[in-house]
Coordinates of C-alpha atoms in Angstrom, one line a residue:
M527 CA 97.9 63.9 90.1
K528 CA 96.4 60.4 90.3
K529 CA 98.8 59.6 93.1
L530 CA 97.5 62.4 95.3
Q531 CA 95.9 61.4 98.6
I532 CA 93.2 63.9 98.8
I533 CA 91.1 64.3 101.9
F534 CA 87.8 66.0 101.0
L535 CA 85.5 66.0 103.9
G536 CA 82.8 67.7 102.0
L537 CA 81.6 64.3 100.7
S538 CA 80.0 63.8 104.2
L539 CA 77.6 66.6 103.4
L540 CA 75.7 64.3 101.0
G541 CA 74.6 62.2 104.0
L542 CA 73.6 65.2 106.0
A543 CA 71.5 66.5 103.1
A544 CA 69.7 63.1 102.8
C545 CA 68.8 63.2 106.5
S546 CA 67.5 66.7 106.6
K547 CA 63.8 67.4 106.5
K548 CA 62.2 69.3 103.6
G549 CA 62.3 73.0 104.2
D550 CA 65.1 72.7 106.8
K551 CA 67.0 76.0 106.6
A552 CA 70.0 74.9 108.7
V553 CA 73.3 76.0 107.1
V554 CA 76.1 73.5 107.1
S555 CA 79.6 74.9 106.4
V556 CA 81.6 73.2 103.7
P557 CA 85.0 72.0 105.0
L558 CA 88.0 73.4 103.2
F559 CA 89.7 71.4 100.5
Q560 CA 92.8 69.6 102.0
V561 CA 95.6 67.5 100.7
G562 CA 97.5 65.0 102.8
K563 CA 98.3 65.8 106.4
P564 CA 98.2 69.2 108.1
I565 CA 101.5 71.0 108.6
S566 CA 102.0 72.3 112.1
N567 CA 102.8 76.0 112.6
T568 CA 104.4 75.3 116.0
G569 CA 108.0 76.7 115.8
T570 CA 110.0 77.7 112.8
L571 CA 109.9 75.4 109.9
P572 CA 113.4 74.3 109.1
A573 CA 114.8 73.7 105.6
G574 CA 113.5 70.4 104.3
N575 CA 111.0 68.5 102.2
Y576 CA 107.3 69.4 102.7
K577 CA 103.9 68.1 101.5
G578 CA 100.4 68.3 102.8
T579 CA 98.4 71.3 103.8
M580 CA 99.2 74.6 105.5
L581 CA 95.9 75.3 107.4
A582 CA 93.6 78.2 106.9
N583 CA 94.3 81.5 108.7
Q584 CA 97.4 80.2 110.4
T585 CA 100.8 82.0 110.5
Y586 CA 103.9 80.0 109.6
T587 CA 107.5 81.0 110.0
V588 CA 110.0 79.5 107.6
G589 CA 113.7 79.4 108.4
G590 CA 115.1 77.7 105.3
D591 CA 114.2 76.5 101.8
I592 CA 111.0 74.5 101.5
T593 CA 111.2 71.8 98.9
I594 CA 108.2 70.0 97.3
N595 CA 109.5 66.7 95.8
A596 CA 108.3 65.4 92.5
G597 CA 105.0 63.6 93.0
D598 CA 104.2 65.5 96.2
T599 CA 101.8 68.4 96.7
L600 CA 101.8 71.4 99.0
L601 CA 98.5 73.1 99.5
I602 CA 98.3 76.5 101.2
Q603 CA 94.7 77.3 102.4
K604 CA 93.1 80.7 102.5
G605 CA 94.2 83.3 105.0
V606 CA 97.6 81.7 105.6
K607 CA 100.5 84.1 106.3
I608 CA 104.0 82.8 105.7
N609 CA 106.9 84.7 107.2
M610 CA 110.0 83.8 105.1
T611 CA 113.3 84.4 106.9
N612 CA 117.0 83.9 106.0
G613 CA 116.3 84.5 102.4
A614 CA 114.4 81.2 102.1
N615 CA 112.9 79.9 98.9
I616 CA 110.0 77.6 98.0
I617 CA 111.4 75.0 95.6
V618 CA 108.8 73.2 93.6
N619 CA 109.6 69.9 91.9
G620 CA 106.0 68.6 92.4
I621 CA 102.7 70.6 92.7
L622 CA 102.1 73.8 94.6
V623 CA 98.6 75.3 95.2
S624 CA 98.2 78.6 97.0
E625 CA 94.5 78.9 97.4
G626 CA 93.7 82.3 98.8
T627 CA 90.3 84.0 98.4
K628 CA 89.2 87.6 97.9
D629 CA 88.2 87.8 101.6
A630 CA 91.1 85.8 102.9
P631 CA 94.2 86.0 100.7
V632 CA 97.4 84.2 101.3
T633 CA 100.5 86.3 102.2
I634 CA 104.1 85.3 101.6
T635 CA 106.5 88.0 102.9
D636 CA 109.6 89.0 104.6
P637 CA 108.5 90.0 108.2
R638 CA 111.3 92.6 108.4
R639 CA 109.8 94.7 105.6
T640 CA 106.9 97.1 105.6
K641 CA 105.2 98.5 102.5
T642 CA 105.5 102.2 102.0
T643 CA 103.4 104.7 100.0
G644 CA 104.2 107.8 98.0
T645 CA 107.6 108.6 96.5
S646 CA 109.7 105.5 95.9
V647 CA 113.4 105.7 95.1
V648 CA 116.0 102.9 94.6
G649 CA 118.4 103.0 97.6
Q650 CA 115.7 104.3 99.9
D651 CA 112.9 101.9 99.4
S652 CA 113.5 98.3 100.6
A653 CA 111.0 97.0 98.0
Y654 CA 114.0 96.9 95.5
V655 CA 116.2 94.8 97.8
G656 CA 115.2 91.1 98.0
G657 CA 113.9 90.0 101.3
W658 CA 112.9 86.4 101.1
G659 CA 113.9 84.4 98.0
G660 CA 111.3 83.2 95.4
I661 CA 109.2 80.3 94.2
Y662 CA 111.5 78.3 91.9
C663 CA 109.7 75.6 89.9
G664 CA 111.8 73.0 88.2
P665 CA 111.6 70.7 85.1
T666 CA 109.5 68.1 87.1
S667 CA 107.0 70.7 88.4
K668 CA 103.8 69.7 86.6
L669 CA 101.4 72.3 88.1
V670 CA 101.6 75.5 90.1
V671 CA 98.4 77.4 91.0
I672 CA 98.6 80.7 92.8
K673 CA 95.3 82.5 93.5
W674 CA 94.5 85.5 95.6
T675 CA 98.1 85.6 97.1
H676 CA 100.3 88.4 98.1
L677 CA 103.9 87.9 97.1
D678 CA 105.7 90.7 98.9
F679 CA 109.4 91.6 99.1
G680 CA 110.8 88.6 97.1
G681 CA 114.0 88.3 95.2
A682 CA 116.8 87.6 97.6
A683 CA 119.8 86.3 95.7
L684 CA 119.7 82.5 95.1
K685 CA 122.5 80.9 97.1
A686 CA 122.6 77.6 95.2
L687 CA 120.9 76.1 92.2
P688 CA 117.7 74.4 93.4
F689 CA 117.6 71.8 90.6
T690 CA 119.3 70.7 87.4
G691 CA 118.1 71.3 83.9
A692 CA 117.0 74.9 84.5
N693 CA 117.1 77.4 81.7
S694 CA 119.5 80.3 82.3
L695 CA 119.1 80.0 86.0
K696 CA 122.3 81.0 87.9
V697 CA 123.4 81.4 91.5
G698 CA 122.5 85.0 92.4
A699 CA 119.2 85.1 90.5
Q700 CA 116.7 87.4 92.1
Y701 CA 113.3 86.4 90.8
I702 CA 110.0 86.1 92.7
L703 CA 108.6 83.4 90.3
Y704 CA 110.6 81.1 88.1
F705 CA 109.1 78.2 86.1
T706 CA 110.7 75.8 83.6
N707 CA 108.8 72.8 82.3
P708 CA 107.7 72.7 78.6
S709 CA 104.9 70.3 79.6
G710 CA 103.9 72.0 82.8
V711 CA 101.1 74.5 83.7
F712 CA 101.5 77.7 85.7
I713 CA 98.5 79.7 86.8
L714 CA 98.8 83.1 88.6
E715 CA 95.4 84.8 89.1
D716 CA 94.0 87.6 91.2
S717 CA 97.3 88.0 93.1
W718 CA 99.7 90.8 94.0
L719 CA 103.5 91.1 93.5
Y720 CA 105.1 93.9 95.5
G721 CA 108.8 94.7 95.2
S722 CA 111.7 92.9 93.5
P723 CA 115.3 93.7 92.6
D724 CA 115.2 92.1 89.1
D725 CA 112.5 90.5 86.9
A726 CA 109.5 89.7 88.9
T727 CA 109.0 86.5 86.9
R728 CA 110.9 84.3 84.5
F729 CA 109.0 81.6 82.5
Y730 CA 110.7 79.0 80.3
G731 CA 108.3 76.7 78.6
G732 CA 104.9 75.5 79.6
T733 CA 101.3 76.9 79.5
Y734 CA 100.3 80.0 81.4
N735 CA 97.3 82.0 82.6
I736 CA 98.6 85.2 84.1
M737 CA 95.4 87.1 84.8
R738 CA 93.8 89.8 86.9
N739 CA 97.0 90.5 89.0
T740 CA 98.5 93.7 90.4
M741 CA 102.2 94.3 90.2
E742 CA 104.0 97.2 92.1
K743 CA 107.6 98.4 92.4
C744 CA 109.2 95.5 90.4
G745 CA 112.8 95.9 89.3
S746 CA 115.4 98.2 90.9
N747 CA 117.7 99.5 88.1
G748 CA 116.3 97.1 85.6
G749 CA 114.1 94.0 85.3
D750 CA 110.8 93.2 83.7
G751 CA 107.4 92.3 85.2
F752 CA 105.9 89.3 83.5
N753 CA 108.9 88.0 81.4
A754 CA 108.0 84.9 79.3
K755 CA 110.8 83.2 77.5
G756 CA 111.6 79.9 75.8
S757 CA 108.5 78.0 74.4
S758 CA 106.0 79.5 76.9
V759 CA 102.5 79.9 75.6
G760 CA 99.5 81.6 77.3
N761 CA 97.7 84.8 78.4
M762 CA 98.7 87.9 80.2
A763 CA 95.5 89.9 80.7
Y764 CA 93.7 92.3 83.0
N765 CA 96.9 93.0 85.0
L766 CA 97.7 96.3 86.6
V767 CA 101.5 97.0 86.4
I768 CA 102.6 100.2 88.1
G769 CA 106.1 101.5 88.7
G770 CA 108.0 98.7 86.9
A771 CA 111.7 99.3 86.1
T772 CA 111.4 98.2 82.4
N773 CA 108.7 96.2 80.6
G774 CA 105.4 95.4 82.2
T775 CA 104.9 92.3 79.9
K776 CA 107.5 90.8 77.6
T777 CA 108.0 87.8 75.3
A778 CA 111.2 86.4 74.0
S779 CA 111.9 82.9 72.6
D780 CA 115.4 82.7 74.0
G781 CA 116.3 79.9 76.4
T782 CA 115.0 76.8 74.6
T783 CA 114.6 75.4 71.2
A784 CA 111.4 73.6 72.1
G785 CA 109.3 76.2 70.2
E786 CA 108.3 79.8 70.0
C787 CA 107.1 81.9 72.9
Q788 CA 103.6 83.0 72.2
F789 CA 101.3 85.2 74.4
T790 CA 98.1 87.2 74.2
M791 CA 98.5 90.5 76.1
Y792 CA 95.1 92.2 76.3
N793 CA 93.3 94.6 78.6
N794 CA 96.2 95.4 80.8
T795 CA 96.8 98.7 82.5
Y796 CA 100.4 100.0 82.6
V797 CA 101.2 103.1 84.7
N798 CA 104.6 104.8 85.2
D799 CA 106.7 102.0 83.7
G800 CA 110.2 102.0 82.2
F801 CA 112.0 104.8 84.0
R802 CA 114.4 102.8 86.3
N803 CA 116.2 100.9 83.5
N804 CA 119.8 101.9 83.7
G805 CA 120.7 100.2 80.4
V806 CA 121.0 101.9 77.0
F807 CA 117.9 104.1 76.5
G808 CA 115.8 102.7 73.7
A809 CA 117.1 99.1 74.1
R810 CA 114.1 98.1 76.1
S811 CA 110.5 99.1 76.4
G812 CA 108.5 100.7 79.2
S813 CA 105.2 98.8 78.7
V814 CA 105.1 95.9 76.2
E815 CA 108.1 94.3 74.6
I816 CA 108.0 91.6 71.8
E817 CA 111.4 90.3 70.8
N818 CA 113.7 87.4 70.0
N819 CA 111.6 85.4 67.6
S820 CA 108.4 85.5 69.8
R821 CA 104.8 86.2 68.8
A822 CA 102.1 88.1 70.5
L823 CA 98.6 89.6 70.3
V824 CA 98.7 93.0 72.0
Y825 CA 95.2 94.6 72.2
N826 CA 93.0 96.8 74.5
N827 CA 95.9 97.9 76.7
L828 CA 95.9 101.2 78.6
M829 CA 99.4 102.9 78.9
V830 CA 99.7 106.0 81.1
N831 CA 103.1 107.8 81.4
C832 CA 105.1 104.9 80.3
E833 CA 108.5 105.5 78.7
F834 CA 107.7 103.6 75.5
G835 CA 104.6 102.2 73.9
V836 CA 104.2 98.7 72.4
R837 CA 107.7 97.8 71.2
I838 CA 108.0 95.2 68.4
A839 CA 111.7 94.7 68.2
G840 CA 113.1 94.8 64.7
G841 CA 116.8 94.1 64.6
P842 CA 120.2 93.6 66.3
G843 CA 121.5 95.3 69.4
G844 CA 124.7 94.4 71.1
A845 CA 125.3 90.7 71.4
K846 CA 121.7 89.7 70.8
V847 CA 119.3 89.8 67.9
Y848 CA 116.0 91.2 69.2
L849 CA 113.9 90.6 66.1
A850 CA 110.3 89.6 66.9
D851 CA 108.6 87.1 64.7
T852 CA 106.1 89.0 62.5
T853 CA 105.7 86.3 59.9
F854 CA 102.5 84.4 59.2
S855 CA 102.1 80.7 60.2
N856 CA 99.0 78.7 60.2
S857 CA 100.6 76.1 62.4
S858 CA 101.3 78.5 65.3
T859 CA 98.8 79.2 68.1
I860 CA 99.1 82.9 67.2
H861 CA 99.2 83.0 63.5
Q862 CA 100.9 86.4 63.3
T863 CA 102.0 89.1 65.8
A864 CA 99.4 91.8 65.8
Y865 CA 98.3 94.8 67.9
G866 CA 95.9 97.6 68.1
Y867 CA 93.1 99.3 70.1
N868 CA 95.7 100.4 72.6
F869 CA 95.3 103.7 74.5
Y870 CA 98.2 106.1 75.3
Y871 CA 98.5 109.1 77.6
G872 CA 101.6 111.1 78.4
D873 CA 102.5 114.2 80.4
N874 CA 105.6 115.2 78.6
A875 CA 107.0 115.2 75.1
A876 CA 109.6 112.5 75.8
I877 CA 106.8 110.1 76.6
T878 CA 104.4 111.1 73.8
G879 CA 107.3 111.0 71.3
Q880 CA 107.5 107.2 72.1
F881 CA 103.9 106.2 71.9
V882 CA 105.1 104.5 68.7
P883 CA 108.6 103.5 69.7
T884 CA 111.4 104.9 67.5
N885 CA 114.9 103.6 66.5
V886 CA 116.7 105.1 69.4
A887 CA 119.2 102.3 70.2
Q888 CA 117.8 99.4 68.1
P889 CA 115.5 99.0 65.1
V890 CA 111.8 98.6 65.8
V891 CA 109.0 97.6 63.6
T892 CA 106.0 98.9 65.4
H893 CA 103.5 100.3 62.9
P894 CA 101.2 103.2 63.8
Q895 CA 97.7 101.9 64.3
A896 CA 94.5 103.8 63.3
T897 CA 92.6 101.9 66.0
D898 CA 94.8 103.3 68.8
I899 CA 93.9 106.3 70.9
P900 CA 95.3 108.7 69.8
N901 CA 95.1 107.6 66.2
M902 CA 98.8 107.3 65.6
A903 CA 98.4 106.4 61.9
S904 CA 96.6 109.7 61.2
F905 CA 98.9 111.7 63.5
L906 CA 102.1 110.4 61.8
G907 CA 100.7 110.3 58.3
A908 CA 101.0 108.0 55.3
T909 CA 104.7 108.9 54.7
Y910 CA 105.9 107.8 58.2
T911 CA 108.4 105.0 58.2
F912 CA 108.4 102.9 61.4
G913 CA 111.2 103.8 63.7
Q914 CA 111.5 107.4 62.5
V915 CA 111.8 110.0 65.2
Y916 CA 108.8 112.3 65.5
D917 CA 107.6 115.3 67.6
G918 CA 104.8 114.3 70.0
T919 CA 104.6 117.6 71.7
S920 CA 101.0 118.3 70.6
L921 CA 99.9 115.0 72.2
V922 CA 101.0 116.0 75.7
G923 CA 98.1 115.8 78.2
K924 CA 95.6 114.7 75.5
N925 CA 93.1 111.8 76.0
N926 CA 93.0 111.7 79.8
P927 CA 91.6 108.2 80.5
M928 CA 89.7 109.6 83.5
F929 CA 90.7 107.2 86.3
S930 CA 88.4 107.2 89.3
N931 CA 91.1 108.5 91.5
F932 CA 94.6 109.3 90.1
P933 CA 96.0 112.7 89.4
L934 CA 96.3 113.5 85.7
P935 CA 97.9 115.6 84.5
A936 CA 100.6 114.3 86.9
A937 CA 103.1 116.4 88.8
S938 CA 106.3 116.7 86.9
G939 CA 108.5 113.7 87.3
S940 CA 106.0 111.8 89.5
W941 CA 105.7 109.1 86.9
I942 CA 109.3 108.1 87.9
T943 CA 108.7 108.0 91.7
Q944 CA 105.0 107.0 92.1
C945 CA 105.4 103.3 91.8
S946 CA 102.6 101.8 94.0
V947 CA 98.8 101.8 93.9
D948 CA 98.5 103.3 97.4
G949 CA 95.0 104.8 97.8
F950 CA 94.5 105.4 94.1
N951 CA 91.7 103.8 92.0
F952 CA 92.4 103.0 88.4
H953 CA 88.9 102.1 87.5
L954 CA 87.4 104.2 84.7
Q955 CA 85.0 107.0 85.4
A956 CA 81.7 107.3 83.4
G957 CA 82.5 109.2 80.3
S958 CA 86.1 107.9 80.0
P959 CA 87.3 107.9 76.4
A960 CA 88.6 104.3 77.0
I961 CA 85.1 102.9 77.7
G962 CA 83.8 100.8 74.8
K963 CA 86.9 101.4 72.7
G964 CA 88.4 97.9 72.9
T965 CA 87.8 95.1 70.5
T966 CA 86.4 91.6 71.3
D967 CA 86.6 90.5 67.7
P968 CA 88.0 86.9 67.9
T969 CA 89.6 87.3 64.5
K970 CA 91.9 89.9 66.1
V971 CA 92.3 88.9 69.7
F972 CA 91.3 85.9 71.8
A973 CA 92.2 84.1 75.0
I974 CA 94.4 81.0 74.7
T975 CA 92.5 78.1 76.4
A976 CA 94.3 74.9 75.2
G977 CA 96.2 73.2 77.9
I978 CA 94.8 75.4 80.8
P979 CA 92.7 73.3 83.2
I980 CA 89.6 74.9 84.7
D981 CA 89.3 73.7 88.3
P982 CA 88.5 75.3 91.7
N983 CA 91.7 73.7 93.1
F984 CA 94.0 72.3 90.5
G985 CA 93.4 74.9 87.7
S986 CA 92.2 78.3 86.6
S987 CA 89.3 80.0 88.3
G988 CA 88.2 81.2 84.9
I989 CA 89.9 82.6 81.7
T990 CA 88.4 86.0 81.1
G991 CA 88.3 86.9 77.4
P992 CA 89.0 90.3 75.9
G993 CA 86.8 93.1 77.2
K994 CA 85.3 96.0 75.4
D995 CA 86.7 98.7 77.7
I996 CA 90.4 99.4 77.3
G997 CA 92.5 98.6 80.4
C998 CA 92.2 96.0 83.2
Y999 CA 89.0 97.3 84.8
Q1000 CA 85.7 96.8 83.0
T1001 CA 82.6 98.8 83.6
D1002 CA 80.5 95.6 83.8
G1003 CA 82.5 94.4 86.8
T1004 CA 84.7 91.9 85.0
G1005 CA 88.5 92.0 84.7
N1006 CA 90.8 92.9 87.6
Q1007 CA 89.0 92.5 90.9
H1008 CA 91.5 94.4 93.1

């Protein structure tokens, strides 16, 4: 970053302030942060190498892969709209900063596609067919910062490998976001991901803050939401994940020997996840999945009509060994995988019978927790052995979380086809049984802060710690801001 040529005209304001009279109420606007030279939006941008700044509130059309070379920076200012055509990708070997704001978000989309509301079915909804490609960040990509940005209709099949040294990246990959750099930093905050044919994200190594985002319709007949692998370490918190094909958040240490994958997953809201996975039932989760020698802290999450609850994988299945790391280690960022204070609601017995996942296709080691709502330790009793099948019929329709605007009990089967936020509101009403039932005890759950820069441009806007209300929306106004 020392080589960056940064133009920050705001320094001139110091002189203006010195010349103003005392009591002068004149308002001087602060120029936007800019890097390098402006990029023109005249005509379609062809495939090639780019650096500098896409200027605020401009519309750009991209006709081929945009590549950011190692040592270069591309800044996207607030309000920019990028129409990606021909399945184009953004290939990051340097630094990418997308700096939208709440009032003027950035949008990266396929202009041929339009968002739809209501019932969503694979084969009928273009959200599950990749439009533009994705943002692929290679081993030399030191920093990616994406804030207040819409990433819509990504996941067109990758036509060629964008760089060497990528973990498990193949021609034909269909991800929105891919990052692989054990010493790099990836920040995704206050953003939206809408539609993908496979995993919305794949992370291999590095430090992450994945916070306060909304994810809709990700994965067609399979695919996870936030899928962290390799030696990735960081936070997944205050995210709303609705209508995902399989897991909303997942950790797995496969893909590298650099170290374990370790994440905190707290105060997320998962709605209608897990029902489009066409693989073996029970071989994947429908909300949270911890597998393949990874560690996690899973607390204060709200899961509504998801196919499975928190799934701590406990043994082999097919060609892979899915065993999560549940051992204790003082040398690890997360000393031991732990979970609790999670809230479950289900509208049929198949869902409530998997609040604590059972050994359907593979062993699991998810223990019933007395701190969960409902109290699954009490419901299943002292003689319950994890993985054992149980009857959850009496839990159907119990503990309505009382969303501000979302129909519960839900119409039969709507948890399979209602996959987008639409006009619904997932904040908690006053009197919700999820209010005040989370834990902020740092001996149980905490935010990982090491290695995550806090900076208005080249870093996180702020790492929000665990909240006392279960789910991504907090009654004090913190948490998810969408």
